[in-house]
XYZ file of C-alpha atoms in Angstrom:
517
model
C 154.097 115.093 103.972
C 151.519 117.663 105.075
C 147.958 116.399 104.904
C 149.078 112.786 104.608
C 146.930 110.248 106.436
C 149.265 108.528 108.903
C 148.378 104.933 109.716
C 149.457 102.724 112.631
C 149.018 98.988 112.016
C 147.982 97.443 115.340
C 145.098 95.782 117.175
C 142.785 98.373 118.708
C 139.725 98.538 120.863
C 136.497 98.478 118.879
C 135.098 101.996 119.130
C 132.679 101.635 116.243
C 129.694 104.025 116.640
C 126.204 102.628 116.854
C 124.547 102.803 113.438
C 121.868 101.058 111.386
C 123.848 99.637 108.482
C 121.029 97.827 106.699
C 118.151 99.339 104.757
C 115.510 100.793 107.069
C 111.914 101.835 106.387
C 110.672 105.280 107.386
C 107.470 107.296 107.299
C 107.259 110.848 108.564
C 103.524 111.489 108.642
C 103.801 115.260 108.741
C 101.009 116.099 106.301
C 97.284 115.765 106.804
C 96.062 112.652 104.984
C 92.720 110.952 104.604
C 92.151 107.938 106.825
C 92.263 105.591 103.828
C 95.642 107.029 102.748
C 97.028 106.642 106.252
C 96.006 102.993 106.320
C 97.619 102.336 102.943
C 100.797 104.106 104.062
C 100.881 101.893 107.138
C 100.665 98.834 104.887
C 103.397 100.156 102.585
C 105.632 100.873 105.592
C 105.096 97.323 106.826
C 105.937 96.042 103.322
C 109.161 98.060 103.093
C 110.169 97.000 106.583
C 109.914 93.324 105.636
C 111.808 93.542 102.332
C 115.183 92.224 103.496
C 116.982 91.449 100.234
C 120.204 93.313 99.361
C 120.093 95.653 102.392
C 123.392 97.456 101.756
C 123.167 97.757 97.987
C 122.417 101.068 96.266
C 118.652 100.600 96.313
C 115.918 103.008 97.344
C 112.233 102.159 97.733
C 109.699 104.996 97.649
C 105.928 105.106 97.588
C 104.349 107.718 95.303
C 100.745 108.270 96.449
C 97.973 109.658 94.262
C 96.939 113.198 95.188
C 94.584 115.594 93.421
C 94.807 119.282 92.690
C 91.958 121.642 93.501
C 90.871 121.367 89.858
C 90.761 117.570 89.978
C 93.997 116.715 88.175
C 95.799 113.637 89.447
C 99.428 113.771 90.628
C 101.842 111.361 92.272
C 103.801 112.558 95.300
C 106.312 110.804 97.563
C 106.429 113.587 100.173
C 105.176 112.371 103.554
C 104.986 108.768 102.308
C 107.002 105.661 103.285
C 110.494 105.055 101.884
C 113.365 102.678 102.607
C 117.105 103.254 102.208
C 120.360 102.491 103.971
C 120.841 105.315 106.528
C 124.605 105.378 105.966
C 124.274 106.036 102.212
C 124.233 109.825 102.054
C 123.815 109.901 98.288
C 120.510 108.071 98.499
C 119.350 110.501 101.178
C 120.178 113.357 98.820
C 118.109 111.749 96.070
C 115.214 111.093 98.452
C 115.077 114.721 99.623
C 115.005 116.009 96.043
C 112.191 113.613 95.094
C 109.946 114.992 97.838
C 109.887 118.366 96.046
C 108.540 116.973 92.750
C 105.261 115.572 91.431
C 104.575 113.179 88.555
C 101.571 114.215 86.472
C 99.078 111.449 85.736
C 96.861 113.912 83.838
C 98.110 116.680 81.570
C 98.204 119.960 83.477
C 99.715 123.410 82.836
C 103.501 123.530 82.941
C 105.086 123.733 86.359
C 108.817 123.375 86.979
C 108.181 120.940 89.846
C 105.747 118.722 87.923
C 107.078 116.007 85.612
C 104.831 115.015 82.703
C 104.879 111.741 80.732
C 107.324 109.836 82.961
C 107.319 106.059 83.726
C 105.743 106.407 87.217
C 102.677 108.096 85.737
C 102.503 105.558 82.883
C 102.657 102.660 85.356
C 99.771 104.208 87.281
C 97.642 104.817 84.175
C 98.412 101.578 82.323
C 98.143 99.230 85.334
C 101.482 97.577 84.469
C 105.055 98.005 85.764
C 107.482 100.225 83.889
C 111.148 99.201 83.700
C 114.093 101.351 82.578
C 117.411 99.502 82.496
C 119.548 102.518 81.598
C 118.555 105.896 83.017
C 121.008 107.626 80.694
C 118.359 107.525 77.965
C 116.387 110.015 80.075
C 119.218 112.464 80.795
C 117.842 115.970 81.203
C 114.818 114.883 83.240
C 114.913 116.614 86.656
C 115.223 113.576 88.917
C 117.153 111.362 86.485
C 120.257 113.545 86.444
C 120.459 113.433 90.234
C 119.772 109.689 90.294
C 122.753 109.087 88.012
C 124.892 111.360 90.178
C 123.852 109.241 93.175
C 124.907 106.026 91.386
C 121.370 104.875 90.565
C 121.318 103.639 86.982
C 117.966 101.849 86.572
C 114.489 101.659 88.055
C 111.196 99.784 88.115
C 107.852 101.448 88.856
C 105.181 99.133 90.296
C 101.523 100.210 90.447
C 99.961 99.416 93.835
C 96.392 98.103 93.842
C 93.821 97.988 96.596
C 91.013 96.076 94.959
C 90.724 96.736 91.229
C 92.101 100.295 91.137
C 95.658 101.597 91.685
C 96.291 103.864 94.666
C 99.896 104.746 93.954
C 103.257 103.554 92.623
C 106.288 101.983 94.303
C 109.637 103.119 92.929
C 112.561 100.694 93.044
C 115.710 102.533 91.939
C 118.984 100.613 91.968
C 122.570 100.491 90.779
C 122.430 97.029 89.186
C 119.527 96.042 86.868
C 119.837 92.449 88.071
C 118.534 93.564 91.481
C 115.150 94.667 90.135
C 113.660 91.186 89.817
C 114.873 90.226 93.311
C 113.175 93.272 94.798
C 109.996 92.741 92.771
C 109.494 89.184 94.006
C 109.885 90.193 97.626
C 107.694 93.286 97.281
C 104.975 91.217 95.618
C 105.058 88.737 98.494
C 104.981 91.401 101.215
C 102.224 93.436 99.532
C 100.064 90.329 99.424
C 100.462 89.934 103.192
C 98.825 93.343 103.729
C 96.051 92.797 101.147
C 97.670 94.935 98.440
C 98.927 93.923 95.008
C 101.223 95.164 92.240
C 99.165 93.780 89.352
C 95.646 94.314 87.999
C 92.933 91.730 88.674
C 93.837 89.242 85.952
C 90.689 87.211 86.590
C 88.660 89.783 84.659
C 90.751 89.455 81.492
C 89.801 86.912 78.847
C 90.980 85.896 75.359
C 89.492 87.818 72.455
C 85.818 86.896 72.133
C 86.289 86.688 68.383
C 88.580 83.623 68.562
C 86.807 80.948 66.520
C 87.192 77.181 66.675
C 88.917 75.201 69.385
C 91.263 77.565 71.261
C 92.030 74.963 73.948
C 93.221 72.476 71.323
C 95.555 75.065 69.765
C 96.775 76.045 73.249
C 97.539 72.418 74.167
C 99.502 71.891 70.978
C 101.488 75.102 71.510
C 102.265 74.179 75.114
C 103.619 70.750 74.108
C 105.795 72.190 71.338
C 107.115 74.874 73.677
C 108.127 72.291 76.280
C 109.969 70.170 73.705
C 111.757 73.167 72.179
C 112.741 74.532 75.596
C 114.236 71.239 76.767
C 115.779 70.153 73.450
C 117.650 73.391 72.795
C 118.433 74.513 76.379
C 116.591 77.812 75.991
C 116.448 80.424 78.708
C 112.806 81.319 78.170
C 110.105 80.304 75.697
C 106.642 81.887 75.553
C 103.564 82.047 73.352
C 101.336 85.139 73.199
C 98.057 85.960 71.510
C 95.908 89.141 71.527
C 93.409 89.436 74.370
C 90.339 91.604 74.593
C 90.715 95.322 75.153
C 91.238 96.449 78.746
C 90.812 100.126 79.655
C 90.765 101.042 75.984
C 93.854 99.116 74.860
C 94.617 95.644 73.556
C 96.517 93.179 75.729
C 98.813 90.297 74.942
C 97.752 87.154 76.776
C 100.276 84.446 77.580
C 99.199 81.074 76.198
C 102.109 79.198 77.778
C 105.591 79.750 79.241
C 108.571 77.477 79.733
C 111.055 79.349 81.878
C 114.633 78.986 83.012
C 116.090 76.288 85.225
C 116.065 75.451 88.916
C 119.004 77.337 90.443
C 118.070 79.892 93.103
C 118.826 83.026 91.081
C 117.022 81.723 88.016
C 114.029 80.669 90.092
C 113.593 84.348 90.999
C 113.333 85.233 87.321
C 110.983 82.322 86.705
C 108.538 83.531 89.377
C 108.713 87.051 87.999
C 107.697 86.164 84.441
C 105.042 83.667 85.400
C 103.417 86.402 87.454
C 102.563 88.418 84.338
C 100.186 86.458 82.107
C 99.253 89.692 80.305
C 101.185 92.577 78.798
C 99.968 95.877 77.308
C 100.046 95.395 73.546
C 100.719 98.967 72.487
C 103.784 99.269 74.709
C 105.597 96.725 72.496
C 106.878 94.428 75.222
C 109.899 92.635 73.827
C 109.483 91.841 70.152
C 106.164 90.018 70.504
C 104.073 93.143 70.000
C 105.952 94.179 66.868
C 105.786 90.683 65.454
C 102.006 90.513 65.883
C 101.563 93.996 64.434
C 103.630 93.293 61.297
C 103.102 89.501 61.123
C 106.810 89.299 60.288
C 109.342 87.220 62.223
C 111.884 89.232 64.227
C 115.351 88.618 65.620
C 117.249 90.749 68.125
C 120.767 89.629 69.029
C 121.131 92.104 71.907
C 117.853 92.978 73.632
C 119.716 94.607 76.535
C 120.712 97.493 74.276
C 117.456 97.621 72.330
C 116.093 101.178 72.395
C 112.520 100.063 73.159
C 113.545 97.390 75.677
C 111.774 99.246 78.510
C 108.836 97.064 79.524
C 108.430 94.199 81.946
C 110.426 91.773 79.803
C 113.343 94.227 79.783
C 114.449 92.895 83.161
C 115.095 89.470 81.611
C 118.168 90.663 79.710
C 119.609 92.083 82.936
C 119.145 88.874 84.937
C 119.510 85.855 82.715
C 122.074 87.207 80.232
C 119.867 85.920 77.419
C 120.342 88.761 75.014
C 119.099 86.990 71.874
C 115.373 86.983 71.135
C 113.605 85.292 68.194
C 109.850 85.697 67.583
C 107.670 83.858 65.050
C 104.139 84.803 64.017
C 102.034 81.666 63.381
C 98.402 80.629 62.881
C 96.617 77.408 63.776
C 93.943 75.719 61.683
C 92.067 75.187 64.968
C 91.469 78.945 65.414
C 91.412 80.400 61.901
C 93.095 83.797 61.451
C 94.128 84.275 65.083
C 97.825 85.211 65.318
C 100.209 83.668 67.855
C 103.661 85.028 68.731
C 106.149 82.275 69.628
C 108.970 83.971 71.546
C 112.341 82.350 72.334
C 115.302 83.657 74.375
C 118.838 82.247 74.637
C 122.348 83.454 75.642
C 124.348 85.561 73.220
C 127.057 82.895 73.064
C 124.832 80.794 70.808
C 124.985 80.876 67.019
C 121.660 82.533 66.182
C 121.395 81.102 62.669
C 121.832 77.506 63.801
C 119.429 78.041 66.712
C 116.664 79.486 64.521
C 116.963 76.650 62.008
C 116.919 74.003 64.745
C 113.866 75.602 66.388
C 111.922 75.674 63.129
C 112.498 71.959 62.595
C 111.401 71.159 66.159
C 108.270 73.285 65.807
C 107.432 71.698 62.432
C 107.362 68.285 64.095
C 105.285 69.305 67.124
C 102.945 71.972 65.682
C 101.010 70.068 62.982
C 98.131 72.580 62.873
C 100.331 75.723 62.724
C 101.636 77.561 59.672
C 103.325 80.851 58.908
C 100.838 83.717 58.616
C 101.800 83.853 54.919
C 100.396 80.343 54.532
C 103.753 78.603 54.201
C 104.557 75.414 56.074
C 106.786 75.435 59.148
C 110.263 74.503 58.009
C 109.903 76.232 54.643
C 112.226 79.115 53.842
C 111.632 82.032 56.196
C 112.713 85.667 56.064
C 113.483 87.123 59.506
C 113.798 90.846 60.209
C 117.011 91.624 62.114
C 116.159 94.686 64.219
C 119.814 95.750 64.190
C 119.948 95.563 60.378
C 116.351 95.874 59.111
C 117.324 96.544 55.469
C 118.779 93.043 55.088
C 116.374 90.307 56.301
C 117.929 86.979 57.305
C 116.926 84.017 55.136
C 116.451 80.767 57.069
C 116.330 77.464 55.145
C 116.233 74.608 57.691
C 117.636 71.217 56.658
C 117.345 67.853 58.386
C 121.003 68.055 59.515
C 120.447 71.363 61.312
C 120.929 71.303 65.061
C 122.963 68.084 65.254
C 125.715 70.008 67.022
C 123.921 72.999 68.466
C 125.714 72.704 71.832
C 129.001 73.711 70.218
C 127.740 76.405 67.937
C 130.211 79.177 68.518
C 133.816 79.484 69.507
C 132.810 81.176 72.754
C 130.409 78.418 73.875
C 131.590 75.518 76.006
C 130.075 72.256 74.763
C 129.610 71.170 78.386
C 127.863 74.437 79.213
C 125.299 74.849 76.427
C 123.241 77.387 78.311
C 126.204 79.737 78.592
C 126.007 79.865 82.389
C 129.455 81.438 82.524
C 127.732 84.488 81.084
C 125.620 84.803 84.239
C 128.499 86.151 86.284
C 127.952 89.789 87.125
C 130.714 92.286 86.416
C 132.690 92.463 89.658
C 134.739 95.586 88.921
C 132.456 97.572 91.219
C 132.044 95.201 94.089
C 133.642 96.859 97.123
C 130.863 97.810 99.516
C 132.527 100.056 102.094
C 131.103 101.409 105.356
C 133.420 103.857 107.130
C 132.985 105.389 110.590
C 134.414 108.709 111.808
C 133.555 109.757 115.356
C 129.763 109.231 115.584
C 129.051 109.261 111.841
C 128.947 106.411 109.338
C 129.115 106.663 105.553
C 128.612 104.066 102.849
C 130.294 104.250 99.449
C 131.347 101.891 96.677
C 134.663 101.517 94.856
C 135.920 99.147 92.156
C 137.994 96.199 93.345
C 140.928 97.667 91.410
C 140.936 100.844 93.519
C 144.175 102.226 94.958
C 144.958 103.334 98.495
C 145.145 106.960 97.371
C 141.664 106.800 95.824
C 140.283 105.208 98.989
C 141.778 107.981 101.138
C 140.353 110.666 98.850
C 136.883 109.118 99.056
C 137.042 108.994 102.846
C 138.001 112.661 102.999
C 135.192 113.544 100.612
C 132.526 111.560 102.486
C 133.359 113.098 105.883
C 134.504 116.490 104.552
C 137.882 116.114 106.245
C 140.595 118.724 105.925
C 143.738 117.694 103.986
C 145.789 119.447 106.669
C 144.609 117.088 109.410
C 146.059 113.653 110.115
C 144.172 110.417 110.552
C 144.701 106.710 110.797
C 142.525 104.096 109.134
C 141.806 100.613 110.412
C 139.857 97.763 108.857
C 138.034 94.986 110.656
C 138.910 91.379 109.924
C 136.917 89.737 112.711
C 134.685 91.289 115.397
C 137.003 93.135 117.772
C 140.061 92.638 115.548
C 141.236 95.746 113.697
C 144.323 96.136 111.534
C 145.985 99.243 110.183
C 145.390 100.252 106.585
C 148.571 102.036 105.518
C 149.250 101.489 101.837
C 148.220 99.550 98.718
C 149.683 96.320 100.120
C 147.525 96.371 103.246
C 144.553 97.442 101.099
C 144.998 94.347 98.942
C 144.965 92.213 102.089
C 141.791 93.938 103.222
C 140.106 93.362 99.837
C 141.240 89.732 99.737
C 139.724 89.081 103.172
C 136.465 90.695 102.045
C 136.251 88.720 98.804
C 137.202 85.411 100.402
C 134.642 85.626 103.200
C 131.147 84.259 102.700
C 129.835 85.988 105.820
C 130.996 89.573 105.200
C 128.857 91.766 102.923
C 130.859 94.992 103.394
C 134.276 96.321 104.321
C 134.293 98.025 107.712
C 136.705 100.956 108.125
C 137.428 103.073 111.196
C 138.854 106.590 110.677
C 140.572 108.042 113.778
C 142.378 111.371 114.301
C 146.037 110.979 115.170
């Protein structure tokens, strides 16, 4: 058949072209910059160079530096600043080149088609806190978002970069999988510290509200003990207590009184370090449900925070990493501190029965929080009305009894009694897990296909990536071991190739060689 790719299954000499397959850091210093900006760019380049996690995944790192217009307005630009991508991923290069033509406006300025106003990078710079967007589709129509989605980037995190007490720019982490954001954050934080930069404001200058009366330390100690017991007794993913802190830069903050975070496995330890790094959150941004609960003094429940429309702050990344999509927040007061409100926030996997969990938590808290009551004045354990954010017109009535929670490990049909934390829910969807790097002559291209792909779809993608003519003939080989190449001729040989890739613990991508016949 004309245009068919002919394949010859045999061992061949390795003629793979030389190419950098991992993510590499770059900085083309083509524009005149102040000495201080040059030094910061050198530090950012060093940081990007040392971030080694997930090198072949669809991830781009870019530094957006503050620049000023002739009239004094502040902008963020990535042109002429460090970035890091995989050189063989042409789609990320396309996205990078488009970004260099745009500016993010920190201050309101007259309309300009190449200036983006009110976007997360500018908010991260102004508010001093990271901005997280788990689903870029909510911003469709924004100049760079449409291209990002086309280039298979579906989420991002914007990290303000501090030198001293003031931000100097923003690091963009755009990725395909939301679960990768926390991994990249932890490594960026570590590498920035090595070059005397930071991605958080100077927390040492922030203090609890000066108006807190009584014994705050006594209330804090009691809350911390109750949190620890609740976390361990009910196998929670995350438990936190927040209270309002004094205004910072004209806005109220939430200060973390105490956190009990997820377990000890390596992936969960990454999430643990991430959340313990942020003892403060901007109150008006409504991080999680804590902000809303403190504003309304009404208990809230969300059974799916991943799909919550305002799940865009720092805590948003939790639902993408720990699969704990249920969140329950109580607003309580302690007799030790008068009318100060505390938000007790609990997260657990969606496989749990939320009614049983809330009742069991209330009984545990009643036993270990003797000085705390509902903000209405009622005692912990009394009947409680909880606002379900997915059905706000019908509050949930909770009436704990002493028999509640006796069998909380087997609460729902989908929960394994021997796996109360729902760890089977932590498995990432693997229908898009073929990381392919193909070589043709001296060029390499990276692309991704679902594991269920067919041979015909693979061939079409190869032709598209290298702009090959359907009239020409080629053969495709895949590498099993260094120096050992086998012909890829049909769906049967493709299945063998995929099986070898999935079974190997040392191979992070499928290597293909495209040769003219």
